C-alpha cells in the first residue's frame, strides 16, 4: 500500500458547498498559503449540490436585515439558536451570492434586474450546474484537490489538529496530509435511521446519502465538543420521492390539508403561524393528523394554473429531476390533484437544524487548529446553501490567520500507523478471514436499533427514557463488532467507514436525546415523558464530549445568549 | 433500477480511465468494465437519482429510470444539453408515450474526457 505524504498550509476536508467557498477565500485573502481539499467523491459533483439547486434559501431580500433574519430563525427554531453565529453568517449572504453569480450561476431577475424572491428569505436560481461552477472556482484559485480520498481521522498532536488521514477509493493509496490549520466541511449525516424507501430505492433519500457523518465522527473520536444533536431534522417532503416541499409550498403557496380537506395547520396551529409555523411544527402537525386517522396529508396545489404546474416542474428539474418523472410515471397532475407528503427519516444536519461542532463566532471548534463550516457545524440553523458558503468564508479567514502564526508539527509515526491499521482493517479482515459482517449488514442493524428505540418513523419519531436506554445498550455493542467488518474492495472499504462513522453519530445522538428532558421541537424530538417546552430549565444548549481515552460521553449545557431583542417566539 | 447504461451507445470515452460519468457520481457508483471498456453500475440500490452522470455523458448513453416501486413503466426523462451549453432541454415521456419538453437556462462547464488520479497506481489493492 502506497503512502503519500502531503504538506499544505490549510487542509479542507469535504469539497462541497462550504469547502469550495472556503478554498477560494483562503487563496484570495492569503495568496501565500497553500490549500488542499480532501474529497471522498469528485468535487465537480459531490455532496448535497450534486443534483443542482433551484433556490438560495437564505438571503436578505429588500427590507430584511441580519437582525430580522435572526428573529425569524430564532422563531423557526423554537426560541433557541446561537444568535452570534446566525448574525455573522447572514452578514455575508450578499457577499457570497454576488461572488457565485460572478462565477456564472444564473440567478432569476425581474425586468429591473432585481432578484426574484420566493417567500421571505429565498431567491430563485437556475442552479442545475451550481456544483461544477463553485468547484471550478476552487480549482482556478489554485487549490490542490485530492478527489476520491475518504478522510478517516484527524491527526491530533498535543490536543492540536495538525492534519488528517484518508484513503483513496481509486487506488488504495493512503494520504497523510499535514496541515497548519484544518477546516472540516463534510456535511451532515443520512442513513443513521431506516430510510423512507427500501430495496433498490433505499437511497432515494432527501439528504445526500453519501454524507454519512464523517466530520461529526472524526470530531467525536478526537474529543471535540458537539452541540444539539437532539435537534434532528425530520423534514416534510413529497411522498415517495422525498423531494423538498419548499419548491411547492413557497413556490405556489400550497397549504397543508388532511384527507378530509381540512387546512389543519391554518386552524390548529394558527397561534404559531399556521402554515408558516416553525419548521418542526410543519412536520409535527401532519404527523398528528396521520396518527389520529386523518391521513394521507397533502399540499393543496389544486388552485394552480397549468402554467404554474409547468413552472413547478421546471423548478424541480433544476434540483430534483426525479420528482418530475415520478409525476409522469404515476399520471399525477399537480394542478388537478394535491401533492401527497410524508416526513423523512431523521437526519443530522447542522444547516437545517443545528447539530454539529460547538464553534465560536470564528467557526473555531474546541480543538486547536480545527475550524468547522456548513452542515457539520452546529448552533446556526437555517444555513442552507448561502449560510454554508458564509461559514466557509468565515472559517477560511480564521484558519488562514491561524496558519500564518503556527507552523507544521512533527507527526509521530505511531499515530499514522495506528490509523493505517484502523482504516484498512476491513480489507485485511476480508483477505484473512473471508467470513464477517458486510457494511450493509451493520448499516441495517444500526438503522433497526435507531428506528425502533430512538424515535424512528414507525413510532412517529417519539422517544422516551426507557426506549432510549435500550438504544444506548444495543449501540454500545456495535463498536466491538467493527473488527468483524469485511470489505472486498475499496468501494466497500468506504462503505465500512461510512457505517462506522454513523455508529459514533448515533451514540452521541442518543445521549443528547436522553439528556434534554423537555419537548422543545415537537416532531424533531418529541419526548412522551417530558411533553412540554421548559424554558426555565432547558433554555440552553445540550453539548457532549467523548473522552478519546475512555470512550465515555460527558454531557454538559451551555447558556443561550440573546443578542437581538424581542419576543423569541415571534417571527418579526 | 435507477440508472441504466446503454452499452450500445457508450464508447468508453475513447479509452478514458476516469470518464466524465465516473467522475460526476457523488456516490462513486459507476465503474469501468475492464474487459469491454464500457461502464457498469456498481449497485442500483446505492443510487441517489441525482443525474449528473446522465447529464454529462457526451453519448447520452446513460438513462435514468425510477425504481419500479416508485413509478410505472415506461415513463422516461431525457436531458439534452444544447451545444451552446447555456440551456438544457428535458424530454419527459409519460406512461402513455406523450412527450412534454422543458427548456431551462443553465451554465454547463466543459469537461475533459479523462483525468488523472492523485497518488501512485497500486500493485495490489489488498495489503
Ligand atoms: C436535495 C437537497 C436540496 C436542497 N435544496 C436547497 C435549495 O434549493 N436551496 C438551498 O439554499 N439549500 C438547499 N439544500 C441545502 C443545502 O444544499 C445544504 O445545506 C448545503 O449544500 C450543505 O453544504 P455542506 O458544504 O455542508 O455539505 P456538502 O455540500 O454536501 O459538502 C460535503 C462534502 O463533503 C464530502 N465528504 C463527506 N464525507 C467525506 C469524507 N469522509 N472525506 C472526504 N470528503 C467527504 C462530500 O462528498 C461533499 O462533497 C438542499 C439540500 C438537499 C440535500
Ligand atoms: S460518459 Fe458516457 S460514453 Fe463516456 S464512458 Fe461514461 S457512459 Fe460511456
Ligand atoms: S444518478 Fe447520481 S448517484 Fe446515481 S449513478 Fe448517476 S450520478 Fe451516481
XYZ file of C-alpha atoms and ligand atoms in Angstrom:
768
model
C 0.000 0.000 0.000
C 1.414 3.343 -1.101
C 1.606 6.199 1.342
C 1.515 9.799 0.116
C 2.664 12.483 2.489
C 1.445 15.951 1.635
C 2.133 19.237 3.367
C -0.374 22.030 2.978
C -0.954 25.246 4.909
C -4.694 24.719 5.003
C -6.476 21.390 4.664
C -10.178 21.454 3.816
C -11.959 18.162 4.359
C -15.031 17.894 2.133
C -15.072 19.867 -1.111
C -18.764 20.685 -1.097
C -20.742 23.875 -0.686
C -18.800 25.237 2.280
C -15.489 23.621 1.313
C -15.261 25.147 -2.183
C -16.039 28.668 -0.952
C -13.544 28.262 1.876
C -10.822 27.264 -0.590
C -11.385 30.323 -2.763
C -11.475 32.626 0.241
C -8.175 31.368 1.637
C -6.439 31.786 -1.705
C -7.846 35.283 -2.226
C -7.055 36.554 1.243
C -3.771 34.761 1.787
C -2.174 34.158 -1.637
C 0.936 32.874 0.138
C -0.932 29.959 1.716
C -1.408 26.614 0.008
C -4.779 24.897 0.188
C -5.679 21.243 -0.264
C -9.184 19.803 -0.478
C -9.654 16.176 0.544
C -12.884 14.930 -1.052
C -14.366 11.429 -0.978
C -16.048 11.829 -4.389
C -15.050 14.285 -7.126
C -15.573 17.957 -6.323
C -17.263 18.607 -9.676
C -20.444 16.914 -8.440
C -20.145 15.878 -4.823
C -22.397 16.248 -1.802
C -25.767 17.943 -1.456
C -25.401 20.055 -4.577
C -24.793 17.136 -6.956
C -28.254 17.216 -8.490
C -28.490 21.010 -8.507
C -30.443 23.661 -6.637
C -33.365 25.867 -7.615
C -33.207 28.485 -4.891
C -30.869 30.110 -2.450
C -32.840 29.643 0.711
C -31.120 32.142 2.974
C -30.898 35.629 1.564
C -31.837 39.074 2.833
C -34.470 40.253 0.378
C -35.163 44.018 0.259
C -36.327 45.293 3.640
C -34.699 42.480 5.631
C -31.639 42.814 7.864
C -29.342 40.444 9.754
C -31.425 41.247 12.859
C -34.753 40.464 11.188
C -33.187 37.226 9.914
C -32.053 36.268 13.421
C -35.557 36.932 14.754
C -37.071 34.691 12.133
C -34.565 31.866 12.552
C -34.964 32.061 16.347
C -38.744 31.772 15.974
C -38.337 28.915 13.493
C -36.050 27.041 15.909
C -38.428 27.484 18.842
C -36.509 30.185 20.654
C -33.041 28.664 20.860
C -30.184 29.458 18.483
C -26.653 30.809 18.609
C -27.524 34.371 17.637
C -23.869 35.354 17.233
C -23.412 32.654 14.603
C -26.617 33.406 12.717
C -25.841 37.122 12.683
C -22.326 36.642 11.398
C -23.381 34.322 8.595
C -26.276 36.495 7.431
C -23.941 39.462 7.105
C -22.121 37.517 4.387
C -25.085 36.273 2.289
C -24.789 39.150 -0.136
C -21.029 38.781 -0.487
C -21.293 35.056 -1.242
C -24.253 35.219 -3.593
C -22.679 38.026 -5.648
C -19.461 36.059 -5.852
C -21.074 32.885 -7.121
C -23.216 34.883 -9.563
C -19.996 36.354 -10.929
C -18.654 32.827 -11.443
C -21.623 32.132 -13.705
C -24.605 30.982 -11.641
C -27.827 32.102 -13.366
C -29.992 33.917 -10.794
C -33.524 34.801 -11.859
C -34.148 38.553 -12.124
C -37.164 40.715 -12.915
C -37.217 43.352 -15.699
C -35.441 45.812 -13.409
C -32.650 43.344 -12.738
C -33.691 42.579 -9.153
C -33.523 39.039 -7.820
C -36.896 37.280 -7.698
C -37.846 36.370 -4.124
C -39.543 33.097 -3.235
C -41.001 33.710 0.212
C -39.242 35.944 2.726
C -35.715 34.539 2.580
C -35.305 32.788 -0.763
C -34.300 33.806 -4.257
C -34.777 31.700 -7.373
C -31.839 30.370 -9.353
C -31.219 28.054 -12.299
C -28.777 26.039 -10.262
C -28.539 22.781 -12.141
C -24.789 23.374 -12.568
C -24.155 25.115 -9.262
C -21.710 22.469 -8.045
C -19.424 22.424 -11.101
C -19.436 26.233 -11.043
C -18.128 26.531 -7.490
C -15.772 23.585 -7.979
C -14.205 25.346 -10.954
C -13.733 28.486 -8.884
C -11.955 26.436 -6.225
C -9.663 24.868 -8.811
C -8.996 28.188 -10.544
C -7.969 29.651 -7.215
C -5.042 27.239 -7.156
C -6.372 24.644 -4.756
C -4.817 21.203 -4.781
C -7.674 18.718 -4.955
C -7.466 15.154 -3.726
C -10.544 13.643 -5.330
C -11.746 10.215 -4.179
C -9.814 10.404 -0.932
C -12.007 9.457 2.016
C -10.968 11.187 5.228
C -10.898 8.704 8.081
C -9.428 10.576 11.056
C -7.678 13.729 12.179
C -4.055 13.739 13.141
C -4.041 15.124 16.662
C -0.767 16.007 18.388
C -0.867 17.506 21.884
C -4.502 18.404 21.515
C -3.975 20.235 18.235
C -5.385 19.045 14.911
C -2.397 19.006 12.570
C -3.959 17.412 9.511
C -5.835 14.282 8.594
C -5.517 10.839 7.115
C -7.545 9.419 4.257
C -7.531 6.601 1.745
C -8.154 6.706 -1.982
C -11.070 4.693 -3.284
C -9.389 4.692 -6.679
C -6.013 3.166 -5.910
C -5.983 2.305 -2.225
C -3.227 4.812 -1.509
C -3.099 6.256 1.936
C -2.873 10.044 2.197
C -1.262 11.650 5.196
C -1.935 15.355 4.921
C -0.055 17.591 7.333
C -1.631 20.999 7.761
C -1.130 24.134 9.798
C -4.893 24.564 10.052
C -7.783 22.311 9.100
C -11.356 23.136 8.059
C -13.941 20.393 8.348
C -16.807 20.664 5.836
C -18.114 17.151 5.289
C -21.821 17.974 5.595
C -24.344 16.147 7.775
C -25.407 12.546 8.217
C -28.003 10.464 6.368
C -28.620 6.772 6.929
C -28.494 6.821 10.711
C -32.157 5.764 10.696
C -34.065 3.427 8.433
C -34.547 5.231 5.120
C -38.002 6.090 3.767
C -37.755 3.698 0.837
C -36.456 0.146 0.635
C -34.680 -2.200 -1.787
C -33.447 -0.533 -4.966
C -34.841 2.822 -3.758
C -33.200 2.792 -0.342
C -31.003 5.737 -1.319
C -33.976 7.709 -2.575
C -33.444 9.990 0.372
C -33.753 13.759 0.595
C -30.345 14.344 2.185
C -27.283 13.287 0.248
C -26.860 9.589 1.154
C -23.091 9.887 0.744
C -22.821 12.417 3.551
C -22.578 9.920 6.344
C -21.418 11.980 9.281
C -17.674 11.535 8.760
C -16.888 15.000 10.060
C -19.018 14.546 13.160
C -17.480 11.138 13.822
C -13.894 12.339 13.416
C -14.627 15.141 15.849
C -16.370 12.838 18.300
C -13.430 10.423 18.222
C -10.960 13.246 18.777
C -12.906 14.676 21.733
C -14.406 17.775 20.117
C -17.412 19.326 21.818
C -20.645 18.760 19.911
C -23.942 20.565 20.275
C -27.673 19.999 19.761
C -27.596 16.554 18.125
C -31.055 16.047 19.644
C -32.441 18.628 17.226
C -32.779 16.044 14.484
C -34.024 17.171 11.110
C -37.246 15.471 10.093
C -38.474 17.266 7.027
C -41.833 17.409 5.322
C -41.224 16.009 1.875
C -43.144 14.800 -1.174
C -44.352 11.247 -0.631
C -42.115 8.551 -2.203
C -39.579 10.808 -3.906
C -38.723 12.621 -0.646
C -38.302 15.774 -2.729
C -38.202 19.141 -0.947
C -41.600 20.773 -0.459
C -40.378 24.375 -0.292
C -40.474 24.486 -4.081
C -44.222 23.793 -3.888
C -45.244 25.415 -0.602
C -43.304 28.634 -1.193
C -43.322 28.493 -4.986
C -47.089 28.382 -5.458
C -48.411 28.910 -1.926
C -49.868 25.478 -1.162
C -51.344 24.893 2.316
C -51.318 21.517 4.033
C -54.632 19.629 4.093
C -55.657 16.289 5.581
C -57.787 13.574 3.993
C -60.952 15.457 4.965
C -59.712 18.514 3.109
C -59.204 20.411 6.359
C -56.467 23.030 6.487
C -55.233 21.744 9.824
C -52.151 23.942 10.075
C -54.222 27.075 9.471
C -56.727 26.072 12.163
C -54.886 24.072 14.825
C -51.591 25.923 14.658
C -52.937 29.424 13.975
C -51.410 30.731 17.210
C -47.887 29.955 15.973
C -48.296 30.962 12.362
C -50.484 28.300 10.689
C -48.787 27.110 7.507
C -45.950 29.474 8.417
C -45.408 27.822 11.818
C -41.842 26.911 12.814
C -40.465 24.124 10.624
C -40.641 21.384 13.292
C -44.383 22.065 13.669
C -44.852 21.718 9.929
C -43.709 18.113 10.348
C -45.370 17.592 13.719
C -48.775 18.837 12.513
C -49.203 16.376 9.650
C -47.805 13.556 11.786
C -50.596 14.140 14.299
C -53.186 14.091 11.513
C -51.882 10.758 10.253
C -51.583 9.340 13.766
C -55.149 10.287 14.570
C -56.504 8.710 11.404
C -56.852 11.715 9.126
C -54.116 10.849 6.643
C -52.968 10.978 3.925
C -51.794 14.544 4.157
C -51.272 16.758 1.132
C -50.040 20.097 -0.057
C -53.061 21.525 -1.793
C -51.975 22.580 -5.271
C -55.370 22.345 -6.958
C -55.626 26.085 -7.361
C -52.580 26.432 -9.595
C -52.775 27.011 -13.343
C -51.279 24.588 -15.830
C -48.551 27.175 -16.492
C -47.748 27.242 -12.782
C -47.594 23.438 -12.824
C -45.077 23.646 -15.659
C -43.036 26.208 -13.737
C -43.088 23.909 -10.744
C -41.757 21.052 -12.858
C -39.052 23.295 -14.316
C -38.007 24.258 -10.797
C -37.739 20.604 -9.786
C -35.716 19.773 -12.896
C -33.092 22.230 -11.640
C -32.765 20.433 -8.318
C -34.617 17.140 -8.092
C -35.431 15.858 -11.596
C -36.842 12.533 -10.380
C -39.841 14.428 -8.950
C -40.990 15.306 -12.463
C -40.531 11.778 -13.745
C -42.467 10.492 -10.752
C -45.474 12.612 -11.659
C -45.328 11.421 -15.263
C -44.868 7.803 -14.200
C -47.847 7.931 -11.862
C -50.141 10.065 -14.011
C -50.235 12.833 -11.445
C -51.001 16.401 -12.476
C -50.288 18.676 -9.510
C -52.720 21.293 -10.836
C -55.548 18.745 -10.666
C -54.765 16.750 -7.541
C -52.997 17.693 -4.319
C -49.439 16.519 -3.750
C -49.158 13.879 -1.035
C -46.454 14.487 1.553
C -44.662 12.480 4.240
C -41.905 13.037 6.751
C -38.311 11.938 6.227
C -36.005 9.639 8.100
C -34.328 11.698 10.863
C -31.155 13.314 9.533
C -28.421 15.096 11.449
C -27.927 18.317 9.502
C -26.421 21.385 11.107
C -27.512 23.611 8.233
C -31.225 22.916 8.562
C -31.304 22.326 12.308
C -28.252 22.963 14.471
C -26.458 19.714 15.264
C -22.718 19.766 14.979
C -19.442 21.114 16.234
C -19.653 23.654 19.014
C -17.845 26.625 17.477
C -17.042 30.185 18.403
C -18.052 33.075 16.188
C -14.918 32.474 14.093
C -16.074 28.871 13.478
C -13.204 27.572 15.555
C -14.063 24.256 17.159
C -12.998 23.265 20.660
C -9.971 21.520 19.122
C -6.947 23.702 18.480
C -6.284 24.218 14.754
C -9.706 22.932 13.644
C -12.491 25.059 12.126
C -15.941 23.892 11.005
C -18.288 25.163 8.290
C -21.588 24.145 6.742
C -23.902 21.317 7.752
C -21.208 19.838 10.002
C -21.092 22.959 12.204
C -23.617 23.447 14.994
C -25.579 26.262 16.576
C -26.682 28.020 13.405
C -29.764 26.568 11.737
C -31.290 27.887 8.507
C -27.941 27.939 6.756
C -28.813 26.242 3.530
C -26.514 26.893 0.573
C -25.689 30.518 1.290
C -25.145 30.064 5.029
C -22.759 27.192 4.295
C -20.886 29.474 1.907
C -20.763 32.211 4.538
C -19.396 29.809 7.126
C -16.798 28.594 4.645
C -15.699 32.207 4.200
C -15.533 32.886 7.948
C -13.662 29.662 8.677
C -11.226 30.377 5.830
C -10.337 33.783 7.210
C -9.702 32.457 10.694
C -7.902 29.302 9.610
C -5.711 31.452 7.371
C -4.764 33.718 10.224
C -4.013 30.739 12.422
C -1.845 29.190 9.702
C 0.143 32.431 9.380
C 1.106 32.201 13.027
C 1.593 28.461 13.541
C 3.915 26.019 11.886
C 3.701 22.347 10.950
C 4.113 19.847 13.728
C 6.161 16.692 13.735
C 3.763 13.764 13.482
C 4.769 10.614 15.344
C 4.947 7.604 13.028
C 2.992 5.551 15.540
C -0.005 7.842 15.093
C -0.033 7.279 11.360
C 0.425 3.519 11.737
C -2.405 3.283 14.194
C -4.783 4.986 11.801
C -3.485 2.988 8.859
C -4.289 -0.228 10.723
C -7.734 1.016 11.664
C -8.564 2.390 8.221
C -7.552 -0.666 6.236
C -8.663 -3.331 8.736
C -11.849 -4.314 6.843
C -9.803 -5.128 3.717
C -7.360 -7.161 5.737
C -10.167 -8.981 7.525
C -11.558 -9.999 4.175
C -8.204 -11.253 2.934
C -7.530 -13.189 6.119
C -10.904 -14.476 7.160
C -13.372 -14.029 4.322
C -16.129 -14.546 6.878
C -17.547 -11.482 8.626
C -20.063 -8.658 8.526
C -20.636 -6.578 5.431
C -21.009 -2.826 5.889
C -24.569 -3.116 4.652
C -25.426 -5.660 7.344
C -24.177 -3.368 10.058
C -25.993 -0.451 8.462
C -29.288 -2.311 8.659
C -28.552 -3.351 12.239
C -27.807 0.241 13.223
C -30.895 1.537 11.456
C -33.071 -1.085 13.102
C -31.912 -0.084 16.570
C -32.392 3.602 15.859
C -35.728 3.137 14.133
C -37.232 1.033 16.894
C -35.742 2.531 20.051
C -34.505 6.002 19.228
C -37.555 7.585 17.655
C -37.859 6.390 14.072
C -40.741 6.994 11.690
C -42.551 3.830 12.807
C -43.079 5.337 16.277
C -43.946 8.799 14.917
C -40.415 9.783 15.933
C -41.461 9.818 19.593
C -38.948 8.973 22.278
C -38.894 8.211 25.971
C -36.243 7.412 28.521
C -36.830 3.653 28.572
C -36.641 3.147 24.831
C -33.575 5.369 24.551
C -31.849 3.298 27.221
C -32.410 0.187 25.126
C -30.944 2.027 22.142
C -27.938 3.045 24.215
C -27.329 -0.535 25.346
C -27.664 -2.047 21.864
C -25.490 0.606 20.247
C -22.801 0.026 22.849
C -22.204 -3.442 21.387
C -21.566 -2.233 17.861
C -18.040 -0.785 18.279
C -16.827 -4.192 19.455
C -18.189 -5.605 16.228
C -16.199 -3.281 13.962
C -13.377 -5.816 13.866
C -15.688 -8.235 12.073
C -16.437 -5.884 9.188
C -15.057 -7.102 5.888
C -14.553 -5.161 2.677
C -13.880 -6.900 -0.619
C -12.785 -3.806 -2.461
C -12.114 -0.117 -1.945
C -15.720 0.902 -2.501
C -16.713 -1.478 0.262
C -13.947 -0.087 2.426
C -15.533 3.331 2.045
C -18.921 1.876 2.944
C -17.355 0.250 6.014
C -16.153 3.614 7.279
C -19.477 5.217 6.469
C -21.280 2.846 8.808
C -18.593 3.030 11.489
C -18.885 6.822 11.451
C -22.669 6.649 11.715
C -22.406 4.466 14.803
C -20.424 7.213 16.556
C -23.008 9.757 15.448
C -25.861 7.549 16.679
C -24.293 7.027 20.095
C -23.836 10.744 20.574
C -27.347 11.429 19.322
C -28.925 9.035 21.805
C -27.052 10.668 24.690
C -28.295 14.080 23.576
C -31.908 12.920 23.301
C -31.694 11.335 26.739
C -30.280 14.498 28.246
C -32.766 17.123 27.062
C -35.737 16.480 29.327
C -38.306 18.646 27.553
C -40.010 18.847 24.178
C -38.729 21.996 22.531
C -39.003 20.854 18.938
C -42.153 18.753 18.530
C -41.698 16.376 15.620
C -37.910 16.557 15.761
C -37.503 15.475 19.340
C -40.870 14.643 20.867
C -40.444 13.178 24.347
C -43.534 11.362 25.547
C -42.219 11.606 29.135
C -41.474 15.347 29.018
C -44.109 16.694 26.686
C -43.762 20.439 27.257
C -41.209 23.067 26.475
C -39.428 24.157 29.641
C -37.602 27.492 29.268
C -36.950 27.565 32.984
C -34.569 24.586 32.849
C -33.793 23.980 29.188
C -33.225 27.307 27.501
C -29.660 26.244 26.877
C -27.599 24.125 24.537
C -27.065 20.457 25.228
C -23.444 19.630 24.418
C -21.342 16.494 24.598
C -17.745 15.482 24.602
C -16.460 11.956 24.196
C -13.306 11.213 26.093
C -10.875 9.864 23.463
C -9.171 7.652 26.045
C -12.122 6.075 27.816
C -14.858 6.454 25.199
C -17.199 7.885 27.820
C -19.515 10.604 26.625
C -19.763 13.505 29.030
C -22.838 15.772 28.778
C -22.943 19.470 29.614
C -25.025 22.544 28.924
C -24.014 25.923 27.571
C -26.072 29.047 28.121
C -28.226 30.691 25.471
C -27.363 34.344 24.870
C -29.957 36.705 23.441
C -28.386 39.404 21.288
C -31.289 40.593 19.178
C -34.040 41.928 21.426
C -37.658 40.880 21.054
C -40.079 38.028 21.751
C -38.205 34.830 20.957
C -41.368 33.123 19.786
C -42.358 35.737 17.219
C -41.096 35.767 13.607
C -40.649 39.563 13.500
C -33.032 0.315 -11.457
C -32.221 3.989 -11.164
C -29.580 4.252 -13.850
C -29.210 2.171 -16.969
C -26.136 2.244 -19.178
C -26.869 1.558 -22.819
C -23.795 -0.421 -23.810
C -24.501 0.149 -27.496
C -24.154 3.909 -27.030
C -21.263 4.027 -24.542
C -17.919 4.316 -26.302
C -15.932 4.324 -23.080
C -14.957 7.895 -23.892
C -12.200 6.575 -26.123
C -10.296 4.538 -23.584
C -10.582 7.081 -20.800
C -9.660 5.733 -17.380
C -11.825 8.171 -15.472
C -14.511 9.270 -17.905
C -16.938 12.083 -17.015
C -19.735 9.765 -15.843
C -17.449 8.124 -13.279
C -16.144 11.477 -12.080
C -19.559 13.082 -11.681
C -21.112 10.415 -9.454
C -21.177 11.645 -5.837
C -21.506 8.060 -4.625
C -18.717 6.547 -6.732
C -21.171 4.080 -8.234
C -20.009 3.838 -11.816
C -17.002 1.815 -12.858
C -15.318 0.623 -15.951
C -15.667 -2.954 -17.105
C -12.033 -3.822 -17.725
C -12.950 -6.342 -20.423
C -15.338 -4.298 -22.552
C -14.179 -0.774 -21.609
C -17.803 0.146 -21.005
C -19.469 1.460 -17.901
C -21.132 -0.619 -15.217
C -23.310 0.383 -12.276
C -21.909 -0.997 -9.021
C -25.216 -1.247 -7.210
C -28.507 0.337 -8.268
C -29.656 0.371 -4.650
C -26.961 2.933 -3.818
C -28.062 5.458 -6.437
C -29.392 8.829 -5.265
C -31.191 9.561 -8.577
C -29.342 12.856 -8.820
C -28.495 12.547 -12.547
C -25.090 14.228 -13.030
C -23.891 11.061 -14.771
C -26.826 11.220 -17.174
C -26.351 14.893 -17.996
C -22.597 14.682 -18.560
C -22.401 11.721 -20.919
C -21.490 13.012 -24.383
C -23.114 9.957 -25.978
C -26.352 10.147 -23.960
C -25.612 6.534 -23.105
C -26.902 6.704 -19.538
C -30.599 6.718 -18.859
C -32.325 7.426 -15.608
C -35.204 5.172 -14.534
C -37.280 5.408 -11.422
C -37.209 2.193 -9.484
C -40.386 0.331 -10.321
C -41.808 0.598 -6.835
C -41.996 4.368 -7.392
C -43.259 4.681 -10.935
C -44.730 2.744 -13.829
C -43.003 1.635 -16.971
C -42.132 3.218 -19.441
C -42.138 6.809 -18.320
C -38.799 8.425 -19.167
C -36.897 11.635 -18.586
C -34.125 12.515 -21.027
C -31.956 15.609 -20.629
C -30.393 17.088 -23.763
C -27.649 19.666 -23.386
C -27.648 22.388 -26.049
C -24.412 22.832 -27.994
C -24.207 26.374 -26.654
C -24.135 24.871 -23.120
C -26.415 27.568 -21.728
C -29.638 25.607 -22.000
C -30.805 22.138 -21.151
C -33.949 20.611 -22.652
C -35.636 17.893 -20.652
C -37.745 15.477 -22.654
C -40.428 13.956 -20.452
C -42.322 10.960 -21.743
C -45.258 9.699 -19.705
C -46.594 6.147 -19.457
C -48.827 6.696 -22.489
C -45.945 7.913 -24.612
C -46.982 11.583 -24.605
C -43.981 13.892 -24.775
C -43.507 17.170 -22.937
C -40.412 19.364 -23.151
C -38.886 21.839 -20.726
C -36.068 24.136 -21.759
C -34.196 25.727 -18.872
C -31.283 28.111 -18.644
C -28.079 26.777 -17.131
C -24.333 27.062 -17.414
C -22.761 23.776 -18.360
C -18.997 23.787 -17.996
C -16.908 21.833 -20.479
C -15.436 18.585 -19.151
C -12.340 16.672 -20.138
C -12.774 13.084 -21.260
C -10.188 11.852 -18.771
C -8.484 12.968 -15.606
C -5.526 11.751 -13.593
C -5.979 10.380 -10.097
C -3.735 11.544 -7.238
C -1.318 9.021 -5.820
C 0.567 6.034 -7.136
C -1.074 3.211 -9.016
C -1.166 0.212 -6.700
C 0.276 -3.183 -7.437
C -2.484 -4.808 -5.490
C -5.387 -3.368 -3.529
C -5.112 -5.768 -0.638
C -2.337 -5.101 1.827
C -31.856 17.565 -2.177
C -31.472 18.830 -1.499
C -31.997 20.024 -1.948
C -31.638 21.217 -1.329
N -32.148 22.356 -1.855
C -31.680 23.545 -1.409
C -32.030 24.735 -2.099
O -32.746 24.736 -3.119
N -31.543 25.897 -1.595
C -30.713 25.949 -0.508
O -30.298 27.043 -0.129
N -30.353 24.820 0.152
C -30.797 23.615 -0.285
N -30.389 22.452 0.341
C -29.477 22.522 1.498
C -28.020 22.725 1.081
O -27.805 22.086 -0.135
C -27.067 22.163 2.109
O -27.363 22.675 3.372
C -25.608 22.532 1.781
O -25.337 22.256 0.440
C -24.640 21.791 2.665
O -23.323 22.211 2.380
P -22.071 21.480 3.050
O -20.870 22.114 2.472
O -22.211 21.446 4.500
O -22.204 19.964 2.553
P -21.973 19.388 1.069
O -22.120 20.419 0.040
O -22.790 18.173 0.949
O -20.447 19.002 1.096
C -19.929 17.975 1.893
C -18.784 17.364 1.118
O -18.006 16.523 1.963
C -17.696 15.345 1.250
N -17.392 14.308 2.228
C -18.274 13.666 3.053
N -17.610 12.770 3.813
C -16.305 12.842 3.467
C -15.124 12.156 3.894
N -15.151 11.191 4.813
N -13.947 12.515 3.331
C -13.881 13.479 2.373
N -14.967 14.127 1.932
C -16.157 13.827 2.478
C -18.903 15.098 0.392
O -18.653 14.232 -0.673
C -19.264 16.506 -0.043
O -18.583 16.894 -1.193
C -30.746 21.222 -0.227
C -30.228 20.028 0.232
C -30.568 18.837 -0.390
C -29.981 17.566 0.111
S -19.517 9.307 -20.256
Fe -20.934 8.085 -21.480
S -19.734 7.393 -23.243
Fe -18.281 8.138 -21.700
S -17.717 6.294 -20.570
Fe -19.438 7.231 -19.463
S -21.274 6.217 -20.293
Fe -19.602 5.778 -21.702
S -27.860 9.250 -10.703
Fe -26.375 10.180 -9.300
S -25.953 8.590 -7.750
Fe -26.962 7.579 -9.483
S -25.253 6.818 -10.731
Fe -25.831 8.827 -11.567
S -24.509 10.293 -10.546
Fe -24.400 8.367 -9.376
